[in-house]
Coordinates of C-alpha atoms in Angstrom, one line a residue:
Chain P
M1 CA -5.5 16.5 40.6
R2 CA -5.6 20.3 40.3
F3 CA -6.5 22.3 37.2
G4 CA -5.7 26.0 37.4
N5 CA -6.4 27.1 40.9
K6 CA -9.4 25.0 41.6
T7 CA -9.8 21.3 42.5
A8 CA -10.9 19.4 39.5
T9 CA -14.5 18.5 39.2
R10 CA -15.7 15.2 37.9
R11 CA -16.6 16.7 34.6
E12 CA -13.2 18.2 34.1
L13 CA -11.6 14.9 34.9
I14 CA -13.7 13.1 32.3
F15 CA -12.9 15.7 29.7
Y16 CA -9.2 15.6 30.5
A17 CA -9.2 11.8 30.2
L18 CA -11.1 12.0 26.9
C19 CA -8.6 14.4 25.5
L20 CA -5.7 12.3 26.7
I21 CA -7.2 9.1 25.1
V22 CA -7.8 10.8 21.8
T23 CA -4.4 12.3 21.7
S24 CA -2.7 9.0 22.5
F25 CA -4.8 7.3 19.9
A26 CA -3.5 9.7 17.3
L27 CA 0.1 9.5 18.5
T28 CA 0.0 5.7 18.6
A29 CA -1.4 5.5 15.1
L30 CA 1.4 7.8 14.0
L31 CA 4.0 5.8 15.8
I32 CA 2.8 2.5 14.3
T33 CA 2.8 4.0 10.8
V34 CA 6.3 5.5 11.2
G35 CA 7.5 2.3 12.9
A36 CA 6.2 0.1 10.1
I37 CA 7.8 2.3 7.5
V38 CA 11.1 2.4 9.3
A39 CA 11.0 -1.4 9.9
S40 CA 10.6 -2.2 6.2
G41 CA 12.3 0.8 4.7
A42 CA 15.3 1.3 6.9
L43 CA 17.3 -1.4 5.0
K44 CA 16.9 0.7 1.9
L45 CA 18.6 3.7 3.3
N46 CA 21.9 3.3 1.5
L47 CA 23.7 5.2 -1.2
D48 CA 22.8 2.7 -4.0
F49 CA 19.2 3.3 -3.4
L50 CA 19.6 7.0 -3.0
L51 CA 21.7 7.5 -6.1
G52 CA 20.1 4.7 -8.2
F53 CA 17.7 5.0 -11.1
P54 CA 14.4 3.2 -11.4
S55 CA 14.5 -0.4 -12.5
R56 CA 12.2 -3.4 -13.0
K57 CA 14.4 -5.3 -10.6
A58 CA 13.6 -4.2 -7.1
E59 CA 17.1 -4.6 -5.7
Q60 CA 18.6 -2.4 -8.4
A61 CA 16.0 0.3 -8.3
G62 CA 16.8 3.7 -6.8
I63 CA 15.2 7.0 -6.4
L64 CA 17.6 9.7 -7.5
P65 CA 15.3 11.1 -10.3
A66 CA 12.3 11.1 -8.0
L67 CA 14.3 12.6 -5.1
L68 CA 15.7 15.4 -7.2
G69 CA 12.3 15.9 -8.9
S70 CA 10.7 16.4 -5.5
A71 CA 13.5 18.7 -4.3
Y72 CA 13.2 20.9 -7.4
I73 CA 9.5 21.1 -7.2
I74 CA 9.6 22.1 -3.5
F75 CA 12.2 24.8 -4.3
L76 CA 10.3 26.2 -7.2
V77 CA 7.0 26.1 -5.3
A78 CA 8.5 28.0 -2.5
V79 CA 10.0 30.6 -4.8
V80 CA 6.7 31.1 -6.6
S81 CA 4.0 30.7 -4.0
V82 CA 5.5 32.4 -0.9
P83 CA 6.1 35.9 -2.5
I84 CA 2.8 35.9 -4.3
G85 CA 1.0 34.6 -1.1
V86 CA 2.6 37.2 1.2
L87 CA 2.0 40.1 -1.2
S88 CA -1.7 39.0 -1.6
A89 CA -2.0 38.7 2.2
L90 CA -0.6 42.2 2.6
F91 CA -3.0 43.6 0.1
F92 CA -5.9 41.9 1.9
E93 CA -4.9 43.1 5.3
E94 CA -3.3 46.5 4.7
Y95 CA -4.9 47.9 1.6
L96 CA -8.2 46.4 0.8
R97 CA -11.1 48.2 2.6
N98 CA -13.8 46.3 4.3
G99 CA -16.7 45.9 2.1
P100 CA -18.5 43.6 -0.3
I101 CA -15.4 43.1 -2.5
K102 CA -13.3 42.0 0.4
K103 CA -16.0 39.8 1.7
M104 CA -16.4 38.1 -1.7
L105 CA -12.6 37.6 -2.2
D106 CA -12.4 36.3 1.4
I107 CA -15.1 33.6 0.7
N108 CA -13.4 32.7 -2.5
L109 CA -10.1 32.3 -0.9
K110 CA -11.4 30.1 1.8
T111 CA -13.2 27.9 -0.7
L112 CA -10.1 27.6 -2.8
A113 CA -8.2 26.3 0.2
G114 CA -10.7 23.4 0.4
V115 CA -10.8 22.5 -3.3
P116 CA -9.6 18.9 -3.8
S117 CA -6.0 18.7 -5.2
I118 CA -7.1 16.7 -8.2
V119 CA -9.1 19.7 -9.4
Y120 CA -5.9 21.8 -9.4
G121 CA -4.3 19.0 -11.4
L122 CA -7.0 19.4 -14.1
I123 CA -6.5 23.2 -14.1
G124 CA -2.8 22.9 -14.3
L125 CA -3.1 20.4 -17.2
Q126 CA -5.4 22.8 -19.1
I127 CA -3.6 26.1 -18.3
F128 CA 0.0 25.4 -17.9
V129 CA 0.5 22.2 -19.9
R130 CA -1.8 23.0 -22.8
T131 CA -2.6 26.8 -23.0
F132 CA 0.9 28.1 -21.9
D133 CA 2.4 25.1 -23.7
L134 CA 4.9 24.3 -20.9
G135 CA 4.5 20.6 -21.6
R136 CA 4.6 18.1 -18.8
S137 CA 7.6 19.8 -17.3
I138 CA 8.9 20.5 -13.8
L139 CA 7.8 24.1 -14.3
A140 CA 4.2 23.2 -15.1
G141 CA 4.2 20.8 -12.1
A142 CA 5.6 23.5 -9.8
L143 CA 3.2 26.1 -10.9
T144 CA 0.3 23.8 -10.4
I145 CA 1.4 22.9 -6.9
S146 CA 2.0 26.6 -6.2
L147 CA -1.6 27.3 -7.2
L148 CA -2.7 24.5 -4.9
I149 CA -1.0 25.8 -1.8
L150 CA -1.4 29.5 -2.5
P151 CA -4.7 29.9 -0.7
V152 CA -3.1 28.2 2.4
V153 CA -0.1 30.5 2.2
V154 CA -2.4 33.6 1.9
I155 CA -4.6 32.6 4.8
A156 CA -1.7 31.8 7.1
S157 CA 0.0 35.0 6.2
R158 CA -3.1 37.1 6.7
E159 CA -3.4 35.5 10.1
A160 CA 0.2 36.4 10.9
I161 CA -0.2 40.0 9.7
R162 CA -3.3 40.4 11.9
Q163 CA -1.3 39.3 14.9
V164 CA 0.9 42.4 14.6
P165 CA -0.5 44.6 17.4
G166 CA -2.3 47.7 16.1
S167 CA -0.4 49.8 18.5
F168 CA 2.8 49.1 16.6
R169 CA 1.3 50.5 13.4
E170 CA -0.1 53.5 15.2
A171 CA 3.3 54.2 16.8
S172 CA 4.9 54.0 13.4
Y173 CA 2.4 56.4 11.9
A174 CA 2.8 58.7 15.0
L175 CA 6.5 59.0 14.2
G176 CA 5.6 60.1 10.7
A177 CA 6.2 56.9 8.8
T178 CA 4.3 56.4 5.5
K179 CA 2.1 53.4 5.0
F180 CA 4.8 51.7 2.9
D181 CA 7.4 52.3 5.6
T182 CA 5.0 50.9 8.2
I183 CA 4.4 47.8 6.2
W184 CA 8.0 47.3 5.2
R185 CA 9.6 48.0 8.6
I186 CA 6.9 47.0 11.1
V187 CA 4.3 44.7 9.6
I188 CA 6.5 42.4 7.5
P189 CA 9.3 41.9 10.1
F190 CA 6.9 41.2 12.9
S191 CA 4.6 38.9 11.0
L192 CA 7.5 37.0 9.2
P193 CA 7.8 34.2 11.8
G194 CA 4.1 33.4 11.5
I195 CA 4.3 33.7 7.7
I196 CA 7.2 31.3 7.6
T197 CA 5.4 28.8 9.8
G198 CA 2.4 28.9 7.6
S199 CA 4.4 28.6 4.4
I200 CA 6.3 25.6 5.7
L201 CA 3.1 23.8 6.6
A202 CA 1.8 24.5 3.1
L203 CA 5.1 23.3 1.5
S204 CA 4.9 20.1 3.6
R205 CA 1.6 19.5 2.0
A206 CA 3.1 20.2 -1.4
I207 CA 5.8 17.6 -0.9
G208 CA 3.3 14.8 -0.4
E209 CA 1.0 15.6 -3.3
A210 CA 0.8 12.9 -6.1
A211 CA -2.6 13.2 -7.5
P212 CA -2.5 16.6 -9.3
L213 CA 1.0 15.8 -10.7
I214 CA -0.2 12.4 -12.1
C215 CA -3.2 14.2 -13.6
L216 CA -0.8 16.8 -15.1
G217 CA 1.2 14.0 -16.7
A218 CA 4.1 13.7 -14.4
L219 CA 5.8 10.5 -15.3
T220 CA 6.5 7.4 -13.5
Y221 CA 9.5 6.0 -15.2
V222 CA 12.2 8.7 -15.6
A223 CA 15.7 7.3 -15.7
F224 CA 17.6 10.6 -15.9
I225 CA 18.1 13.6 -13.7
P226 CA 15.9 16.5 -14.6
D227 CA 18.2 19.0 -16.2
G228 CA 16.1 22.2 -16.4
L229 CA 12.8 23.8 -16.0
F230 CA 11.3 22.1 -19.0
S231 CA 12.5 18.6 -18.3
P232 CA 10.1 15.8 -17.7
F233 CA 10.1 14.7 -14.1
T234 CA 8.8 12.3 -11.4
T235 CA 8.5 12.8 -7.7
L236 CA 8.9 10.6 -4.6
P237 CA 5.1 10.1 -3.8
I238 CA 4.5 9.0 -7.4
Q239 CA 7.4 6.6 -7.3
A240 CA 6.3 5.1 -4.0
F241 CA 2.7 4.8 -5.3
N242 CA 3.9 2.9 -8.3
W243 CA 6.1 0.5 -6.3
I244 CA 3.5 -0.2 -3.7
S245 CA 1.0 -1.5 -6.4
R246 CA 3.4 -4.1 -7.8
P247 CA 3.1 -7.8 -7.1
Q248 CA 6.6 -8.4 -5.8
P249 CA 7.0 -7.8 -2.0
E250 CA 10.6 -6.5 -2.6
F251 CA 9.1 -3.5 -4.3
H252 CA 6.9 -2.8 -1.3
Q253 CA 10.2 -2.4 0.7
N254 CA 11.4 0.0 -1.9
A255 CA 8.2 2.0 -1.5
A256 CA 8.7 2.1 2.3
G257 CA 12.3 3.3 1.6
A258 CA 11.0 6.1 -0.7
I259 CA 8.4 7.1 1.9
L260 CA 11.1 7.2 4.6
I261 CA 13.2 9.5 2.5
L262 CA 10.2 11.6 1.8
I263 CA 9.7 12.0 5.5
I264 CA 13.3 12.9 6.0
L265 CA 13.1 15.5 3.2
L266 CA 10.0 16.9 4.9
L267 CA 11.8 17.1 8.3
I268 CA 14.7 18.9 6.6
V269 CA 12.4 21.5 5.0
N270 CA 10.6 21.9 8.3
S271 CA 13.7 22.3 10.4
L272 CA 15.1 24.8 7.9
G273 CA 11.9 26.8 8.4
I274 CA 12.2 26.6 12.2
L275 CA 15.8 27.7 12.1
I276 CA 14.9 30.7 10.0
R277 CA 12.0 31.6 12.3
L278 CA 14.2 31.3 15.4
K279 CA 16.8 33.5 13.9
L280 CA 14.2 36.1 13.0
Q281 CA 12.5 36.0 16.4
K282 CA 15.9 36.5 18.1
R283 CA 16.5 39.6 15.9
L284 CA 13.1 41.0 16.8
N285 CA 13.7 40.2 20.4
L286 CA 10.4 38.4 20.7
G287 CA 11.8 35.0 21.2
Chain J
M1 CA 21.6 35.7 6.5
L2 CA 18.2 34.9 5.0
A3 CA 19.2 36.7 1.8
N4 CA 22.4 34.7 1.7
L5 CA 20.6 31.4 2.0
I6 CA 18.1 32.2 -0.7
F7 CA 20.9 33.4 -3.0
T8 CA 22.9 30.2 -2.5
L9 CA 19.9 28.0 -3.1
A10 CA 19.0 30.0 -6.2
I11 CA 22.4 29.7 -7.9
S12 CA 22.8 26.1 -7.0
F13 CA 19.5 25.3 -8.7
P14 CA 20.2 24.4 -12.3
I15 CA 18.1 27.0 -14.1
F16 CA 19.1 26.6 -17.6
L17 CA 17.1 25.4 -20.5
N18 CA 17.1 21.8 -21.8
C19 CA 19.9 21.0 -24.0
Q20 CA 18.7 19.3 -27.1
S21 CA 18.2 15.7 -26.3
K22 CA 16.3 12.8 -27.9
F23 CA 13.1 12.0 -26.1
I24 CA 10.7 9.1 -26.5
K25 CA 7.5 9.7 -24.6
L26 CA 5.2 6.8 -23.5
D27 CA 2.1 7.0 -21.4
G28 CA -1.1 5.0 -20.8
S29 CA -2.1 1.8 -19.0
S30 CA -0.5 1.0 -15.7
T31 CA -0.7 -2.7 -16.7
V32 CA 1.4 -2.3 -19.8
F33 CA 3.6 0.1 -17.9
L34 CA 5.6 -2.8 -16.4
V35 CA 6.6 -4.1 -19.8
S36 CA 7.4 -0.7 -21.3
E37 CA 9.4 0.3 -18.2
A38 CA 11.5 -2.9 -18.5
V39 CA 12.1 -2.2 -22.2
A40 CA 12.9 1.4 -21.5
E41 CA 15.4 0.4 -18.8
E42 CA 17.2 -2.1 -21.1
F43 CA 17.1 0.3 -24.1
G44 CA 18.6 3.0 -21.9
K45 CA 21.6 0.7 -21.4
V46 CA 22.2 0.4 -25.2
Q47 CA 21.4 3.9 -26.4
K48 CA 22.4 6.2 -23.6
D49 CA 21.7 9.5 -25.4
V50 CA 17.9 8.7 -25.8
K51 CA 15.7 9.7 -22.9
V52 CA 12.7 7.4 -22.6
T53 CA 9.9 8.4 -20.2
V54 CA 6.9 6.3 -19.3
G55 CA 3.8 7.7 -17.6
I56 CA 0.7 6.2 -16.1
S57 CA -2.5 7.9 -17.0
G58 CA -4.6 4.8 -17.8
T59 CA -5.4 3.4 -21.3
G60 CA -8.1 6.1 -22.0
G61 CA -6.1 9.0 -20.6
G62 CA -3.1 7.8 -22.6
F63 CA -5.2 7.7 -25.8
Q64 CA -6.3 11.3 -25.2
K65 CA -2.7 12.4 -25.1
F66 CA -1.7 10.1 -27.9
C67 CA -4.4 11.4 -30.3
A68 CA -3.5 15.0 -29.4
G69 CA 0.0 14.2 -30.6
E70 CA 1.5 14.8 -27.1
I71 CA 3.2 11.4 -26.8
D72 CA 4.9 9.0 -29.2
I73 CA 3.6 5.7 -27.9
N74 CA 0.5 4.7 -25.9
N75 CA 0.5 1.7 -23.6
A76 CA -3.0 0.2 -23.9
S77 CA -4.5 -2.8 -22.1
R78 CA -7.4 -2.9 -24.5
P79 CA -7.8 -2.1 -28.2
I80 CA -8.5 1.5 -29.3
K81 CA -12.2 2.5 -29.1
K82 CA -14.3 4.1 -31.9
V83 CA -14.3 7.5 -30.3
E84 CA -10.6 7.4 -29.8
M85 CA -10.1 6.4 -33.4
E86 CA -12.1 9.4 -34.5
A87 CA -10.2 11.7 -32.2
C88 CA -6.9 10.5 -33.7
N89 CA -8.3 10.8 -37.2
S90 CA -9.4 14.4 -36.7
K91 CA -6.0 15.4 -35.5
G92 CA -4.3 13.5 -38.3
V93 CA -2.6 11.1 -36.0
Q94 CA -1.9 7.7 -37.6
Y95 CA -0.9 4.8 -35.5
I96 CA 0.4 1.2 -35.7
E97 CA -1.1 -1.3 -33.3
L98 CA 1.3 -3.8 -31.8
P99 CA 0.5 -6.6 -29.4
V100 CA 3.3 -7.1 -26.9
A101 CA 2.2 -9.6 -24.3
Y102 CA -0.7 -11.4 -22.6
D103 CA -2.1 -10.7 -19.2
A104 CA -4.3 -13.3 -17.6
I105 CA -6.8 -13.0 -14.8
S106 CA -6.9 -15.7 -12.2
I107 CA -9.8 -16.5 -9.9
I108 CA -8.5 -16.8 -6.3
V109 CA -10.0 -18.0 -3.0
N110 CA -8.8 -18.4 0.5
K111 CA -6.3 -21.2 1.3
K112 CA -8.8 -22.7 3.8
N113 CA -11.5 -22.9 1.1
T114 CA -12.1 -26.7 0.7
W115 CA -15.3 -26.6 -1.4
L116 CA -14.4 -24.7 -4.5
E117 CA -12.1 -26.8 -6.7
E118 CA -13.2 -25.4 -10.1
I119 CA -15.5 -22.8 -11.6
T120 CA -17.4 -22.4 -14.8
L121 CA -17.9 -19.1 -16.7
E122 CA -21.7 -19.5 -16.0
N123 CA -21.0 -19.6 -12.2
L124 CA -18.7 -16.6 -12.5
K125 CA -21.5 -14.8 -14.2
K126 CA -24.0 -15.9 -11.6
I127 CA -21.6 -14.4 -9.0
W128 CA -20.7 -11.2 -10.6
Q129 CA -23.7 -10.0 -12.7
P130 CA -25.5 -6.9 -11.3
Q131 CA -28.8 -8.7 -10.5
S132 CA -27.0 -11.2 -8.3
Q133 CA -26.6 -8.5 -5.7
Q134 CA -30.0 -9.5 -4.3
T135 CA -30.0 -13.3 -5.0
V136 CA -26.4 -14.5 -4.5
K137 CA -25.4 -13.5 -1.0
L138 CA -24.2 -16.8 0.5
W139 CA -22.0 -19.5 -0.8
S140 CA -25.0 -21.8 -0.4
D141 CA -26.9 -19.7 -2.9
L142 CA -24.6 -21.1 -5.6
N143 CA -24.6 -24.6 -4.4
P144 CA -26.6 -25.9 -1.5
A145 CA -23.7 -28.1 -0.4
W146 CA -21.5 -25.2 0.2
P147 CA -21.3 -23.2 3.5
K148 CA -24.1 -21.0 4.6
E149 CA -21.7 -18.1 4.9
E150 CA -21.6 -14.7 3.3
L151 CA -19.8 -14.7 0.0
K152 CA -17.1 -11.9 0.4
L153 CA -16.1 -10.6 -3.0
F154 CA -13.0 -8.8 -4.0
G155 CA -12.4 -7.4 -7.5
A156 CA -10.9 -4.7 -9.7
G157 CA -11.8 -1.1 -9.3
V158 CA -14.1 0.4 -12.0
D159 CA -11.4 2.6 -13.5
S160 CA -9.1 -0.3 -14.4
G161 CA -8.8 -2.1 -17.7
T162 CA -9.0 -5.4 -15.7
F163 CA -12.5 -4.5 -14.6
D164 CA -13.6 -3.6 -18.2
F165 CA -12.2 -6.9 -19.5
F166 CA -13.5 -9.1 -16.7
T167 CA -17.0 -7.8 -16.9
E168 CA -17.0 -8.0 -20.7
V169 CA -16.1 -11.7 -20.7
V170 CA -17.9 -12.8 -17.6
V171 CA -21.0 -10.8 -17.5
G172 CA -21.2 -10.1 -21.2
K173 CA -21.2 -6.3 -21.0
S174 CA -18.2 -4.2 -20.3
G175 CA -18.6 -2.3 -17.0
S176 CA -21.6 -4.3 -15.9
S177 CA -21.0 -5.8 -12.4
R178 CA -22.5 -6.1 -9.0
S179 CA -21.3 -3.3 -6.9
D180 CA -21.4 -4.7 -3.4
Y181 CA -17.8 -6.0 -3.5
N182 CA -14.5 -4.7 -2.1
S183 CA -13.0 -3.0 -5.1
S184 CA -9.4 -1.8 -5.5
E185 CA -7.3 -0.5 -8.3
D186 CA -4.4 -2.2 -6.5
D187 CA -4.4 -5.9 -6.9
N188 CA -2.3 -6.3 -3.7
V189 CA -5.3 -5.1 -1.7
I190 CA -7.4 -7.8 -3.3
V191 CA -4.8 -10.4 -2.5
Q192 CA -4.6 -9.4 1.1
G193 CA -8.4 -9.4 1.4
V194 CA -8.8 -12.9 0.0
A195 CA -5.9 -14.2 2.1
R196 CA -7.6 -12.8 5.2
E197 CA -11.3 -13.8 4.7
I198 CA -12.1 -17.6 4.6
Y199 CA -15.4 -17.1 2.7
S200 CA -13.9 -14.9 0.0
L201 CA -13.5 -15.0 -3.8
G202 CA -11.6 -12.5 -6.0
Y203 CA -9.9 -12.0 -9.3
V204 CA -6.4 -10.6 -9.9
G205 CA -3.8 -10.5 -12.6
L206 CA -1.8 -13.7 -12.9
A207 CA 1.4 -12.2 -11.6
Y208 CA -0.3 -11.3 -8.3
Y209 CA -1.3 -14.9 -7.8
E210 CA 2.1 -16.1 -8.7
Q211 CA 3.8 -13.8 -6.2
N212 CA 1.4 -14.9 -3.4
K213 CA 1.0 -18.6 -4.1
D214 CA 1.7 -19.4 -0.4
K215 CA -1.3 -17.3 0.7
L216 CA -3.9 -18.1 -1.9
K217 CA -5.6 -20.9 -3.7
V218 CA -6.2 -20.5 -7.4
V219 CA -9.4 -21.9 -9.0
P220 CA -9.1 -23.5 -12.5
L221 CA -11.7 -22.8 -15.1
R222 CA -14.1 -25.6 -16.2
L223 CA -14.8 -25.0 -19.8
S224 CA -16.4 -28.4 -20.7
E225 CA -16.6 -32.0 -19.4
D226 CA -13.0 -32.6 -20.2
E227 CA -11.5 -29.1 -20.3
L228 CA -10.3 -28.0 -16.9
I229 CA -7.9 -25.1 -17.4
M230 CA -5.4 -23.9 -14.9
P231 CA -4.4 -20.3 -15.2
N232 CA -0.7 -20.6 -16.0
R233 CA 1.8 -19.4 -18.6
Q234 CA 1.6 -22.4 -20.8
N235 CA -2.2 -22.4 -21.0
V236 CA -2.3 -18.8 -21.9
L237 CA 0.4 -19.1 -24.5
N238 CA -1.3 -22.2 -26.2
G239 CA -4.6 -20.5 -26.1
T240 CA -6.5 -22.8 -23.8
Y241 CA -7.0 -20.2 -21.1
K242 CA -8.4 -17.9 -23.8
F243 CA -11.4 -16.5 -22.0
L244 CA -9.7 -14.9 -19.1
S245 CA -6.5 -13.8 -20.9
R246 CA -6.1 -10.6 -22.9
P247 CA -3.5 -9.1 -25.1
L248 CA -1.6 -5.9 -24.1
F249 CA -0.7 -3.4 -26.8
I250 CA 1.4 -0.5 -27.7
Y251 CA 0.2 2.1 -30.2
V252 CA 2.9 3.9 -32.1
N253 CA 2.5 7.3 -33.7
V254 CA 3.5 6.9 -37.4
S255 CA 5.2 10.3 -37.7
A256 CA 7.2 9.6 -34.5
L257 CA 8.2 6.3 -36.0
K258 CA 10.0 8.1 -38.8
K259 CA 12.6 9.3 -36.3
P260 CA 15.4 6.8 -36.2
H261 CA 15.6 6.6 -32.4
V262 CA 11.9 5.8 -32.1
K263 CA 12.2 3.1 -34.8
D264 CA 15.2 1.7 -32.9
F265 CA 13.1 1.7 -29.7
I266 CA 10.2 -0.2 -31.4
D267 CA 12.6 -2.8 -32.9
F268 CA 14.2 -3.2 -29.5
Y269 CA 10.8 -3.5 -27.9
L270 CA 9.5 -6.3 -30.1
K271 CA 12.8 -8.1 -29.9
N272 CA 13.0 -8.1 -26.1
A273 CA 9.3 -8.2 -25.3
P274 CA 9.1 -12.0 -24.9
K275 CA 11.8 -12.2 -22.3
L276 CA 10.9 -9.0 -20.5
A277 CA 7.1 -9.7 -20.5
D278 CA 7.7 -13.0 -18.7
E279 CA 10.1 -11.3 -16.3
V280 CA 7.7 -8.7 -15.1
G281 CA 4.8 -11.2 -14.6
Y282 CA 3.0 -11.3 -17.9
I283 CA 3.1 -13.9 -20.6
R284 CA 4.9 -13.7 -23.9
L285 CA 3.1 -14.0 -27.2
S286 CA 3.9 -16.6 -29.8
D287 CA 7.0 -16.1 -31.9
E288 CA 4.7 -16.0 -34.9
L289 CA 2.7 -13.1 -33.5
Y290 CA 5.9 -11.1 -32.7
S291 CA 7.1 -11.5 -36.2
L292 CA 3.7 -10.5 -37.6
A293 CA 4.0 -7.4 -35.4
R294 CA 7.5 -6.7 -36.8
K295 CA 6.1 -6.9 -40.3
R296 CA 3.5 -4.3 -39.4
V297 CA 6.2 -2.0 -38.4
E298 CA 8.3 -2.6 -41.5
N299 CA 5.3 -2.1 -43.8
V300 CA 3.8 0.7 -41.8
V301 CA 0.4 -1.0 -41.5
V302 CA -1.8 1.6 -39.8
G303 CA -5.0 1.1 -37.9
S304 CA -6.5 -1.4 -35.4
V305 CA -7.5 -5.0 -36.3
F306 CA -10.3 -4.7 -33.8
E307 CA -11.9 -1.7 -35.7
G308 CA -13.1 -0.1 -32.6
E309 CA -14.6 -3.2 -31.1
G310 CA -13.4 -4.4 -27.8
Y311 CA -11.3 -7.6 -27.4
K312 CA -13.5 -10.6 -26.8
G313 CA -11.8 -13.6 -25.4
G314 CA -11.4 -16.6 -27.6
K315 CA -10.1 -15.1 -30.9
K316 CA -6.8 -16.1 -32.2
L317 CA -4.6 -13.0 -32.5
E318 CA -2.3 -14.7 -35.1
D319 CA -5.2 -14.8 -37.5
L320 CA -6.2 -11.2 -36.9
Y321 CA -2.7 -9.9 -37.5
A322 CA -2.0 -12.2 -40.5
S323 CA -3.4 -9.6 -42.9
L324 CA -1.1 -6.7 -43.6
T325 CA -3.7 -4.5 -45.3
P326 CA -4.2 -1.2 -43.5
Q327 CA -7.4 -0.8 -41.5
N328 CA -9.5 2.4 -41.9
N329 CA -6.5 4.1 -43.5
P330 CA -7.7 7.6 -44.2

C-alpha cells in the first residue's frame, strides 16, 4: 500500500488500520441506531400520524403540534441567533483590538459554548419567562435556545471570517474602500459559506434539545397548533421522550416515528443550508 | 435569491398575537400526567374552545409554579409539603386537594427466578436500607438456601416520586436507600434490566408490570401468616395492598376554579377519572372517595388533609376526606 509518495511503514499501516476501525465502529453504531429507528418507526410515517394530535391511545396519537412547535422554534432561533452571532463575530474579528478585553471576551465565549444546556434552561426560565414575563411561550423557548447556540454561531462565524485571506482586505483598502465597504463587500460575502455551515450545525443541535425547554416549562400535552409567538408549545424531542417512558410498547413505536420525523426535519434544514451555500459559492466562483 | 427565501419564510410564519382563548394550565408529576392527559384529551372533544395544556416538571417543580400562580392545576404524586404550603400561603394561593387515582408499586424478579415466591416488608427493608450496601450482596445473604449469586437491584431514580414513596414505606425514611443499584427515572429501563438478569430484583409501577407480564415474575407481599397479597387492581382498591400503593392528586387553584371553564374541567375530571385512570394503567378510587372529592369542590374546602406530612401507607383515604372542614384555612 502506498501513502503519499513513499511506501507505507509498519507504523503507518497500524495507524491507518486503527483509524479505519474506529471510523467503522462509529459508522456501524450510527447505522444500527438509524436502522432500529427506521425499523420500528417507519410504519408510523403516515398522514394520520403526521397530522394527528397527542392521545392516550397510541394508535390515535399524532405529532402535529410537536412538529410545528419544533419548526417554529427552529425558524425563530435562526432569525434571532444568526444575525446576532454574525454581527458579534464581525465585531470580534474586524473591530475589536487585540488586548486584555478581547482575551477575556474570548475565554468567556469559549466557556459559554461548553455550558450544559440545562443551565440555559434555568437562565431562560428566570429571564425570559419570569423577568420579561413572556410566559412559557414559543418566544421564550426560541430565545432560550438562541442563547444556547449563540456562542457556537459566533465561534463558527469568527472562524469563517478569519479564513478570508488578508490579501483580499488589503486589495480592497488599496482601492480606497472604507472599512465598512471592505466588511460589507469582501469579508461577509467570502465568509458567508463558512458562516452558514456553522450556523446549520448549531441549528441542528437546537432541533434536538429537550432539557432546557422542559426546564423552561415547555409542555408535553398540547392538543392544538401554536398560533402565535405567545402560544404554549411542545417539540418533537419532548414528545418522543414522553412516549418512550410509557409502559405500552405501542408508544415506543410512536417515539421511534417521532424521532424519524425529527431526523427528516434535520436533514431538510441541513440540505437547505447546503443548497444556499452552494449557490453562494458559485456566485463567488470559489466552488 | 436568499432574500427571497427569507422573505417567503417570514411571511408564511404566523406572527400574530394570540387571539383570546380559554386556557387551562396543568403541570407537575409525570406519573399523574397520564391521567390528566387522558382527561384533557376527552375534555377537548366536549369543549373545543378550551385549550388544556399539561406539562411535566415533577411534583415539586409543579408546586413551585402552582404556588407562584403560574398554573391552574398541579399534578402531584404525593401530598403537598410544609414548605410548599408556606410558599402558597405567602403568595395568597389557596388550593383544593383532590385524590384522583391510586398507583401501586410491584416487586418484580426475573422469570427464571425459582426461589423467591413472596416477600415481606422486613425483607424488602433488609434489601434496600442504606446499611445493607455492605451486608446484603448475595441472594444467600438474605436466606442461606438461596443462590450464592450477586443480588442485582433495579429501582427508581432519586428524583422520582416513586423513589420517595418506596423508601418512605420500606426503609422508613423518605429518600433513604442503598445507592449501589441500577436506578432509572424510566420504569421501562428497570423492566428491561430485570428481564435480562436472572439474579435481579426491582420495583416498578403496576402498569409497567402489567404491560410486561410475559417477561417478568411479580412477587406478592407477605403481610402476616395468612395475608399474602398480590399487587393487582382489586387488592389496591379494597385496601389490602395498602403498603405499596399510594394516591395520586391534583391540586386546584381556588381563584382559577371560579372561572366556569376550569370548574367544568374539574367536574369532568372527577366524573371520568375512574374509567380513565384504569385505562392508562392506574387504579380507580372507590366511588365514595370520588363523591367526597366532588363535595370538596362544591363546598370549596381548601387545604390538605395531610397537613404537610407525607402519605404513609395504610391509612384509609375515605376517613381522611370525610371531614369537610377546611384545613389551615388562612
